Coordinates of C-alpha atoms in Angstrom, one line a residue:
Chain A
M1 CA -79.7 -25.2 37.5
D2 CA -80.9 -22.2 35.3
N3 CA -77.5 -21.6 32.9
A4 CA -78.0 -18.4 30.3
L5 CA -74.2 -19.7 28.7
Q6 CA -73.0 -23.7 28.4
V7 CA -69.1 -23.7 27.6
K8 CA -67.7 -27.0 26.2
D9 CA -64.9 -28.1 25.7
L10 CA -64.1 -24.2 23.9
C11 CA -60.6 -23.9 22.0
A12 CA -59.3 -21.0 20.3
W13 CA -56.3 -20.3 17.9
F14 CA -54.7 -17.3 16.5
G15 CA -52.7 -19.0 13.6
E16 CA -50.8 -21.5 14.7
H17 CA -51.3 -20.2 18.0
Q18 CA -53.5 -21.8 20.7
V19 CA -54.8 -19.3 23.0
L20 CA -57.9 -21.2 24.8
K21 CA -57.8 -24.8 25.6
N22 CA -60.7 -27.2 26.3
I23 CA -62.8 -24.3 28.2
T24 CA -66.4 -25.7 29.8
M25 CA -67.9 -23.5 32.4
D26 CA -71.6 -22.5 32.6
I27 CA -72.7 -19.7 33.4
R28 CA -75.8 -19.1 35.8
R29 CA -78.6 -17.1 34.6
N30 CA -78.5 -13.2 36.6
S31 CA -75.5 -14.0 38.0
V32 CA -72.1 -12.2 38.1
T33 CA -69.2 -14.2 36.7
S34 CA -65.9 -12.7 37.0
V35 CA -63.2 -14.1 34.4
M36 CA -59.7 -13.5 36.4
G37 CA -55.7 -14.6 35.2
P38 CA -52.6 -13.1 34.5
S39 CA -52.3 -11.2 31.4
G40 CA -51.8 -13.4 28.3
C41 CA -54.2 -15.9 30.1
G42 CA -57.1 -15.8 27.3
K43 CA -59.6 -14.1 29.4
S44 CA -60.2 -11.4 27.0
T45 CA -60.3 -14.0 24.2
F46 CA -62.1 -16.3 25.6
I47 CA -65.5 -13.9 26.4
R48 CA -64.9 -12.1 23.0
C49 CA -66.1 -15.8 21.8
L50 CA -69.1 -15.7 23.7
N51 CA -70.5 -13.0 21.1
R52 CA -68.1 -13.9 18.5
M53 CA -66.2 -11.1 18.2
H54 CA -63.4 -12.5 17.2
D55 CA -66.0 -13.3 13.6
L56 CA -63.9 -10.6 11.5
T57 CA -60.3 -11.3 13.2
P58 CA -58.0 -13.6 10.0
G59 CA -56.8 -16.1 11.2
F60 CA -58.9 -16.8 14.3
R61 CA -60.5 -20.6 14.8
V62 CA -62.5 -22.1 17.2
S63 CA -63.6 -25.3 18.0
G64 CA -65.9 -26.6 20.8
E65 CA -69.4 -25.9 21.3
V66 CA -71.1 -22.6 23.4
F67 CA -74.8 -22.9 24.1
F68 CA -77.1 -19.7 24.3
D69 CA -80.8 -20.4 24.4
G70 CA -80.4 -23.9 23.5
R71 CA -78.4 -23.5 20.9
N72 CA -75.2 -23.5 19.6
I73 CA -73.8 -20.3 18.8
Y74 CA -71.0 -21.5 16.3
T75 CA -73.1 -24.0 14.2
D76 CA -76.9 -23.4 14.4
R77 CA -77.5 -21.1 12.0
I78 CA -76.7 -18.2 13.9
D79 CA -76.7 -14.5 12.9
P80 CA -73.5 -13.3 14.8
V81 CA -75.7 -9.2 14.5
L82 CA -78.7 -11.1 16.2
L83 CA -76.2 -12.6 18.6
R84 CA -75.0 -9.7 19.5
R85 CA -78.2 -8.2 20.2
K86 CA -79.1 -10.3 22.8
V87 CA -75.2 -10.6 24.3
G88 CA -73.6 -6.9 24.5
M89 CA -70.3 -5.9 25.3
V90 CA -68.6 -3.2 27.2
F91 CA -65.2 -2.8 26.1
Q92 CA -61.9 -2.1 28.4
Q93 CA -61.6 1.5 26.7
P94 CA -64.3 3.4 26.7
N95 CA -65.2 3.8 23.2
P96 CA -68.3 6.1 22.8
F97 CA -68.8 6.9 19.2
P98 CA -67.0 10.1 17.9
R99 CA -68.9 12.8 16.4
M100 CA -72.3 11.8 18.4
S101 CA -74.1 13.3 21.5
V102 CA -74.5 11.1 24.2
F103 CA -77.9 10.6 23.2
E104 CA -77.1 9.3 20.1
N105 CA -74.4 7.1 21.6
V106 CA -77.5 5.5 23.5
A107 CA -80.0 5.5 20.7
V108 CA -77.8 4.2 18.1
G109 CA -78.2 0.5 18.4
L110 CA -81.8 0.9 18.1
K111 CA -81.5 3.2 15.3
F112 CA -79.9 0.7 13.1
N113 CA -81.7 -2.9 14.0
G114 CA -84.4 -2.7 11.6
K115 CA -87.3 -1.6 13.8
K116 CA -89.1 1.5 13.1
R117 CA -89.3 3.6 16.6
S118 CA -91.0 6.9 17.3
R119 CA -89.1 10.0 18.5
S120 CA -90.5 9.9 22.3
E121 CA -90.1 5.8 22.2
M122 CA -86.4 6.2 21.6
A123 CA -86.5 9.4 24.3
D124 CA -87.9 6.8 26.8
V125 CA -85.3 4.2 25.7
V126 CA -82.5 6.7 26.4
E127 CA -83.8 7.7 29.2
K128 CA -84.7 4.1 30.4
S129 CA -80.9 2.9 29.5
L130 CA -78.8 6.0 31.1
R131 CA -81.4 5.6 34.1
M132 CA -80.1 2.2 34.2
A133 CA -76.1 3.3 34.1
A134 CA -76.4 5.2 37.1
L135 CA -76.0 8.5 34.4
W136 CA -79.5 10.1 34.2
D137 CA -79.2 12.1 36.7
E138 CA -76.3 13.9 35.7
L139 CA -76.6 13.7 32.4
S140 CA -80.4 14.9 31.4
D141 CA -80.1 18.5 30.6
H142 CA -76.6 17.4 28.6
L143 CA -78.0 14.8 26.1
D144 CA -77.0 16.9 23.2
R145 CA -73.4 17.1 24.2
P146 CA -70.8 14.7 22.4
G147 CA -69.9 11.8 24.2
T148 CA -66.6 12.5 23.9
S149 CA -66.8 15.4 25.8
L150 CA -67.7 12.8 28.7
S151 CA -65.2 12.3 32.5
G152 CA -63.7 8.8 31.3
G153 CA -65.9 7.1 34.1
Q154 CA -69.1 8.4 32.4
Q155 CA -67.8 7.4 29.4
Q156 CA -67.8 3.9 30.3
R157 CA -71.4 4.4 31.6
L158 CA -72.5 5.7 28.8
C159 CA -70.8 2.8 26.7
I160 CA -73.4 0.7 29.2
A161 CA -76.2 2.3 28.9
R162 CA -75.7 2.4 25.2
A163 CA -75.2 -1.7 25.6
L164 CA -78.5 -2.2 27.4
A165 CA -80.1 0.0 25.2
V166 CA -80.1 -2.9 22.9
E167 CA -82.0 -4.9 25.4
P168 CA -79.6 -7.8 25.9
E169 CA -80.2 -11.0 28.0
I170 CA -76.3 -10.9 28.9
L171 CA -73.5 -8.3 29.0
L172 CA -70.0 -9.0 29.0
M173 CA -67.7 -6.5 29.6
D174 CA -63.2 -6.5 29.3
E175 CA -61.7 -5.0 32.0
P176 CA -64.4 -2.2 32.4
C177 CA -62.5 -0.5 34.9
S178 CA -59.0 -0.9 34.1
A179 CA -59.3 2.3 32.6
L180 CA -60.8 4.6 35.3
D181 CA -59.9 6.2 38.6
P182 CA -60.7 4.3 42.3
T183 CA -64.1 6.4 42.7
S184 CA -65.1 6.1 38.6
S185 CA -64.3 1.8 39.3
A186 CA -66.5 2.3 42.6
R187 CA -69.4 3.4 40.6
I188 CA -69.2 0.6 38.1
E189 CA -68.5 -1.6 40.0
D190 CA -71.9 -0.8 42.4
L191 CA -73.7 -0.6 38.9
I192 CA -73.0 -4.4 38.4
E193 CA -74.7 -5.5 41.3
D194 CA -78.1 -3.4 40.6
L195 CA -77.8 -5.0 36.8
S196 CA -77.1 -8.5 38.1
D197 CA -80.9 -8.5 39.0
K198 CA -81.8 -8.3 35.7
Y199 CA -79.3 -9.3 33.0
T200 CA -76.3 -12.5 32.8
I201 CA -73.2 -10.4 33.6
V202 CA -69.4 -11.8 32.5
V203 CA -66.4 -9.6 33.5
V204 CA -62.6 -9.9 32.8
T205 CA -61.0 -8.6 35.5
H206 CA -57.3 -7.9 36.3
N207 CA -58.3 -7.0 39.9
M208 CA -58.6 -9.5 42.4
Q209 CA -60.6 -7.1 45.1
Q210 CA -63.1 -6.3 42.1
A211 CA -63.6 -9.8 41.9
G212 CA -64.5 -10.6 45.1
R213 CA -66.8 -7.9 46.0
I214 CA -69.2 -8.2 42.5
S215 CA -68.5 -11.9 41.4
D216 CA -71.1 -15.2 42.9
S217 CA -68.3 -16.8 40.8
V218 CA -64.6 -16.1 39.6
A219 CA -63.1 -18.3 36.9
F220 CA -59.2 -18.3 36.8
F221 CA -57.9 -18.8 34.3
L222 CA -53.7 -19.5 33.2
L223 CA -51.9 -19.9 29.4
G224 CA -55.6 -20.6 28.0
E225 CA -56.5 -22.6 30.7
L226 CA -59.5 -23.0 32.8
I227 CA -57.8 -23.9 36.1
E228 CA -61.2 -23.8 38.5
M229 CA -64.0 -22.1 38.5
D230 CA -66.3 -22.0 41.9
T231 CA -67.8 -19.3 44.0
A232 CA -66.2 -16.2 45.1
A233 CA -66.2 -17.2 48.7
K234 CA -64.5 -20.6 47.9
I235 CA -62.0 -19.0 45.5
F236 CA -60.6 -16.2 47.7
T237 CA -60.4 -18.3 50.9
N238 CA -60.1 -22.1 49.8
P239 CA -58.9 -23.2 46.4
A240 CA -58.8 -26.1 45.2
D241 CA -56.2 -25.7 42.9
K242 CA -52.1 -24.6 43.9
R243 CA -52.1 -22.6 41.1
T244 CA -54.6 -20.4 41.9
E245 CA -53.8 -20.1 45.8
E246 CA -50.4 -19.0 44.0
Y247 CA -52.1 -16.5 41.9
I248 CA -54.8 -14.7 44.1
T249 CA -51.6 -14.8 47.1
G250 CA -49.6 -13.1 44.9
R251 CA -47.0 -15.1 43.9
F252 CA -47.0 -14.7 40.3
G253 CA -49.1 -12.9 37.8
Chain B
M1 CA -16.4 27.6 29.1
H2 CA -17.9 31.1 28.1
A3 CA -16.7 30.7 24.7
I4 CA -18.2 27.3 24.1
A5 CA -21.3 28.0 25.3
F6 CA -21.4 31.0 23.8
R7 CA -20.5 28.8 20.3
R8 CA -23.0 26.5 20.8
R9 CA -25.7 28.9 21.3
A10 CA -24.6 30.8 18.2
A11 CA -24.6 27.1 16.8
D12 CA -28.4 26.8 17.6
R13 CA -29.5 29.9 17.1
A14 CA -28.1 29.9 13.1
T15 CA -29.2 26.4 12.6
K16 CA -32.9 27.7 13.4
V17 CA -32.9 31.1 11.7
L18 CA -31.4 28.9 8.2
F19 CA -34.6 26.4 8.2
A20 CA -36.7 29.6 9.1
L21 CA -35.3 31.3 5.8
C22 CA -35.9 27.9 3.9
A23 CA -39.5 28.4 4.9
F24 CA -40.1 31.5 4.0
A25 CA -38.5 30.7 0.5
V26 CA -41.3 27.9 0.5
V27 CA -44.3 30.7 0.9
L28 CA -42.5 33.5 -0.8
P29 CA -43.5 32.3 -4.4
L30 CA -47.2 32.0 -3.6
F31 CA -47.3 35.6 -1.6
L32 CA -45.2 37.1 -5.1
I33 CA -48.3 35.3 -7.1
L34 CA -50.6 36.9 -5.2
F35 CA -49.4 40.0 -5.0
D36 CA -48.7 40.2 -8.6
L37 CA -52.1 38.8 -10.1
L38 CA -53.7 41.5 -7.6
W39 CA -51.7 44.5 -8.9
K40 CA -52.8 43.3 -12.8
G41 CA -55.6 41.8 -12.4
A42 CA -57.4 44.3 -10.1
R43 CA -57.7 46.5 -13.8
E44 CA -60.3 44.2 -15.5
L45 CA -61.9 43.3 -12.3
K46 CA -65.3 44.8 -12.3
W47 CA -68.8 43.4 -11.8
T48 CA -69.1 42.7 -15.8
L49 CA -66.4 40.1 -15.8
V50 CA -68.4 38.0 -13.9
T51 CA -71.0 38.4 -15.9
D52 CA -70.8 39.1 -19.3
L53 CA -69.3 37.1 -21.9
P54 CA -66.0 37.9 -23.6
H55 CA -66.1 40.7 -26.4
P56 CA -64.1 40.6 -29.1
V57 CA -61.1 42.2 -29.4
G58 CA -60.6 46.0 -29.3
E59 CA -64.1 46.1 -27.7
P60 CA -64.3 47.4 -24.0
G61 CA -65.8 45.4 -21.5
G62 CA -66.6 41.8 -20.9
G63 CA -66.3 39.1 -19.2
I64 CA -65.6 35.4 -18.3
A65 CA -69.0 35.1 -16.8
N66 CA -69.6 31.5 -19.8
G67 CA -66.3 30.5 -18.4
I68 CA -67.1 30.6 -14.3
L69 CA -70.2 28.6 -15.2
G70 CA -68.6 26.2 -17.6
T71 CA -65.5 25.5 -14.7
L72 CA -68.4 24.9 -12.6
T73 CA -70.3 22.3 -14.8
I74 CA -67.2 20.4 -15.2
A75 CA -66.5 20.1 -12.2
G76 CA -69.3 19.7 -10.6
L77 CA -70.0 16.9 -13.7
A78 CA -66.2 15.5 -12.2
M79 CA -67.3 15.1 -9.2
A80 CA -71.0 13.9 -9.5
G81 CA -69.2 10.8 -10.8
G82 CA -66.2 11.1 -8.6
I83 CA -67.0 11.3 -5.3
P84 CA -69.5 8.4 -5.2
L85 CA -66.6 6.0 -7.1
G86 CA -63.6 7.9 -5.1
V87 CA -65.1 7.3 -1.9
M88 CA -66.4 4.0 -2.0
S89 CA -63.2 2.8 -3.6
G90 CA -61.4 4.3 -0.6
I91 CA -64.1 2.5 1.7
Y92 CA -63.7 -0.8 0.1
L93 CA -59.7 0.0 0.6
A94 CA -60.1 0.8 4.4
E95 CA -62.9 -1.8 5.5
Y96 CA -62.3 -4.7 3.1
G97 CA -58.7 -4.3 1.3
R98 CA -56.6 -6.9 2.7
G99 CA -55.7 -9.0 -0.7
K100 CA -54.1 -9.2 -3.6
F101 CA -56.8 -7.5 -5.7
A102 CA -56.7 -4.4 -3.1
S103 CA -52.7 -4.1 -3.3
A104 CA -53.5 -3.8 -7.2
V105 CA -55.8 -1.4 -7.2
R106 CA -54.1 0.6 -4.3
F107 CA -50.4 0.8 -6.5
S108 CA -52.9 1.7 -9.7
V109 CA -54.7 4.7 -7.7
D110 CA -51.4 5.7 -7.2
M111 CA -50.1 5.4 -10.9
L112 CA -53.2 6.6 -11.9
A113 CA -52.9 10.0 -9.4
G114 CA -49.2 10.6 -11.4
V115 CA -50.3 10.2 -14.9
P116 CA -49.3 14.2 -16.1
S117 CA -52.4 15.8 -16.7
I118 CA -51.9 16.4 -20.5
I119 CA -52.1 12.9 -20.9
L120 CA -55.1 12.2 -19.4
G121 CA -56.4 15.2 -21.6
I122 CA -55.5 13.1 -24.9
F123 CA -57.3 10.1 -23.2
G124 CA -60.6 12.2 -23.0
Y125 CA -59.8 13.5 -26.6
V126 CA -59.9 9.5 -27.7
L127 CA -62.4 8.1 -25.4
W128 CA -65.2 10.9 -26.3
V129 CA -64.0 13.4 -28.2
L130 CA -63.3 11.3 -31.2
P131 CA -66.0 8.7 -31.6
M132 CA -68.5 11.5 -30.8
K133 CA -66.9 13.9 -33.5
R134 CA -67.0 16.8 -31.0
F135 CA -65.5 18.6 -27.8
S136 CA -67.7 18.6 -24.8
A137 CA -68.2 19.3 -21.2
W138 CA -68.4 15.4 -21.1
A139 CA -64.9 14.6 -22.6
A140 CA -63.5 17.2 -20.1
A141 CA -65.2 16.2 -17.1
S142 CA -64.2 12.3 -17.3
A143 CA -60.8 14.0 -18.0
L144 CA -61.3 16.1 -14.5
A145 CA -62.5 13.1 -12.9
M146 CA -59.4 10.6 -13.6
I147 CA -57.6 13.5 -11.6
F148 CA -59.9 13.8 -9.0
I149 CA -60.8 10.3 -8.2
P150 CA -57.2 9.0 -7.0
T151 CA -57.0 11.8 -4.8
V152 CA -60.6 11.4 -3.0
V153 CA -60.0 7.2 -2.6
R154 CA -56.9 7.6 -1.0
T155 CA -57.6 10.6 1.6
T156 CA -60.8 8.7 2.3
E157 CA -58.8 5.3 2.5
E158 CA -55.9 7.4 4.8
M159 CA -59.1 9.3 6.9
L160 CA -61.1 5.8 7.7
K161 CA -57.5 4.4 8.9
T162 CA -57.7 7.1 11.6
V163 CA -60.8 5.7 12.9
P164 CA -59.9 3.6 16.2
V165 CA -60.7 -0.1 15.7
S166 CA -61.9 0.8 18.5
V167 CA -65.4 2.5 17.2
R168 CA -66.1 -0.5 14.9
E169 CA -66.2 -2.8 17.7
G170 CA -68.2 -1.0 19.0
A171 CA -71.5 -0.8 16.8
L172 CA -70.4 -4.5 15.9
A173 CA -71.0 -5.4 19.6
L174 CA -74.3 -4.0 19.6
G175 CA -75.9 -6.3 16.6
I176 CA -75.1 -3.4 14.1
E177 CA -74.4 -5.0 10.6
R178 CA -71.4 -4.7 9.2
W179 CA -72.5 -2.5 6.1
K180 CA -74.3 -0.3 8.3
T181 CA -71.8 0.0 10.7
T182 CA -69.2 1.0 7.7
L183 CA -71.4 3.0 6.4
F184 CA -73.4 5.0 9.2
I185 CA -70.2 4.9 12.0
T186 CA -67.2 4.7 10.8
V187 CA -67.5 7.3 7.0
R188 CA -69.7 9.4 9.8
T189 CA -66.3 9.7 12.3
A190 CA -64.1 10.2 9.3
S191 CA -66.8 12.5 7.3
A192 CA -64.8 16.1 7.6
G193 CA -61.8 14.3 7.2
I194 CA -63.1 12.9 3.5
L195 CA -64.9 16.1 2.5
T196 CA -61.4 18.1 3.2
G197 CA -60.0 15.3 0.8
I198 CA -63.0 16.3 -1.6
L199 CA -62.3 19.6 -1.2
L200 CA -58.8 20.0 -2.0
A201 CA -59.4 17.6 -4.8
M202 CA -61.9 19.8 -6.4
A203 CA -59.7 22.8 -5.4
R204 CA -56.8 20.6 -7.9
I205 CA -59.6 20.2 -10.7
I206 CA -60.6 23.3 -11.0
G207 CA -57.1 24.9 -12.6
E208 CA -56.3 22.1 -14.6
T209 CA -55.9 23.4 -17.9
A210 CA -54.1 21.2 -20.1
P211 CA -56.5 18.1 -19.9
L212 CA -59.0 20.8 -21.1
L213 CA -57.2 21.2 -24.2
F214 CA -58.0 18.6 -25.9
T215 CA -61.5 17.8 -24.6
A216 CA -63.6 21.1 -23.7
L217 CA -62.0 23.2 -26.4
G218 CA -63.5 26.5 -25.0
N219 CA -66.5 28.2 -26.5
Q220 CA -66.8 31.8 -26.8
F221 CA -70.4 31.9 -26.2
W222 CA -72.6 30.9 -23.0
Q223 CA -72.6 26.9 -23.1
T224 CA -75.5 25.4 -25.3
G225 CA -75.6 21.4 -23.9
L226 CA -72.9 19.2 -22.2
D227 CA -72.2 17.5 -25.5
Q228 CA -70.9 20.8 -26.7
P229 CA -67.6 22.7 -26.8
I230 CA -67.5 24.5 -23.3
A231 CA -65.5 27.3 -22.0
A232 CA -63.5 27.2 -18.5
I233 CA -61.7 29.9 -16.6
P234 CA -57.9 28.3 -17.1
L235 CA -58.7 27.7 -21.2
Q236 CA -59.9 31.5 -21.4
V237 CA -56.9 32.8 -19.5
F238 CA -54.7 30.7 -21.6
N239 CA -55.9 31.8 -25.0
Y240 CA -56.0 35.7 -23.5
A241 CA -52.4 35.6 -22.4
I242 CA -51.3 33.6 -25.2
S243 CA -52.8 36.4 -27.5
P244 CA -50.8 39.5 -29.1
Y245 CA -53.7 41.8 -27.5
D246 CA -52.9 44.3 -24.0
D247 CA -56.5 44.5 -23.4
W248 CA -56.3 40.4 -23.4
H249 CA -53.4 40.3 -21.4
D250 CA -55.6 42.8 -19.0
K251 CA -58.5 39.9 -18.9
A252 CA -56.1 37.7 -18.6
W253 CA -54.8 38.5 -15.1
A254 CA -58.2 39.3 -14.1
G255 CA -59.7 35.4 -15.0
A256 CA -56.4 34.5 -12.9
L257 CA -57.2 36.6 -10.0
V258 CA -60.7 35.2 -10.6
L259 CA -59.5 31.5 -10.5
I260 CA -57.3 31.6 -7.9
G261 CA -59.6 33.5 -5.6
M262 CA -62.0 30.0 -6.1
V263 CA -59.4 27.9 -5.1
L264 CA -58.4 30.3 -2.4
V265 CA -62.1 30.1 -1.1
I266 CA -62.3 26.2 -1.6
S267 CA -59.0 25.5 0.1
T268 CA -59.7 27.6 3.0
A269 CA -63.2 26.2 3.6
A270 CA -61.1 22.3 3.3
R271 CA -58.6 23.4 6.1
Y272 CA -62.1 24.9 8.4
I273 CA -63.9 21.7 8.0
A274 CA -61.0 19.8 8.8
R275 CA -60.2 21.8 12.2
V276 CA -63.6 22.8 13.5
K277 CA -65.3 19.4 12.9
K278 CA -62.6 17.4 14.1

């Protein structure tokens, strides 16, 4: 099986408080993996471990291994900056850069990653990224508008375009729809399905219906532990663990 | 019932009027000052005021052109050193400053901001004037920089702290290095606020008089070098005002009018930037 990421015995602490306990999971290339579970179960912490976003958090500590392209991202002299160019991230709250236009928002990752590019190359990347994020048709005539002037759903797709522009292999999405209305959420879901042909996508979600619709596999987290991980069909119809069943039938969480 | 409602409304209104009167009393001096300056300064407010050198007593005409140039020179020097130092220290405090050193810096900067300006003037005197054996623009600029820098450090820090963490995270998640994130994303996001802080600090130092007494000294003629005594508007106003001559008093008023005009223009620009560029 071709895995984009392999997580082995991952534990994480904020100070003395352990938030992840021996997580082991394989994430298949070009698939959509949902990470599901009640609030505080460690699912956001988990995906932020996959691109080392916690590096600057005081008191944060991990143990275990995360393999990306055959190398452990926590030990094998991996530069977190280069890692994050390969493992992009979309956040819960759309966070386009203030005081930057739509164009600049998409171009910014490339602009600062060292390689010189001509204006027309830059424009090509911006167009391609906005097309992939299904924003080009709406915004092709408004590239100079401030990114923050868009609607919430557009802002989130702008953030997706921005992440795609640096050509990652993996896209981590931390509850990308939870701040959006149902229509915008549906568009993001469509987008996730389209993107899964080319990208490996890991989505944290609260929404079980959403997880069922978009995922190839679903991981269920509870109190910092991975309870089980299987295909979406299996998890939602015939979960192996009683706690998963209780969660999806709405008995807690 | 009605009586109670009436009393309650009367009390409401009385409180509101009291607060409004206090607010009015606070801004009243500004308008009195402006009115008085316009009234008394307008007489000497001629074109030659800003183009000519001062004339000797009794000789009509003359201006404060050398003072205007001197003030701009000193303030410019203070800012040339103060902006990079102040902004970078502010960036350090906001983006990296978590430990004891940062707390110490923060505390010291606040202390420096509270040092009476006359003492900064004496400090400039000891630091520059005594060893160089002459008054100079350098001495004046370094005294003013010590007033300028603390304000810039703290406003830069405050403005950067208003930039949401999500902006920094968004940039880091794109694989942008931390120093680039700080300089080109975070600072850019806060740039209007930082610029406003710089302008307000500039407005503040332009009018400072005490630090110049021991450093710039003043000069009746055009400045000849940065290591020479230099004229400044506040010094000219001071010297004209304490003189026994009526025509010099008029020039003091006119100089004060020019000074407050500069300060108002800068402050207004600062407010405009703060509002529009948000």
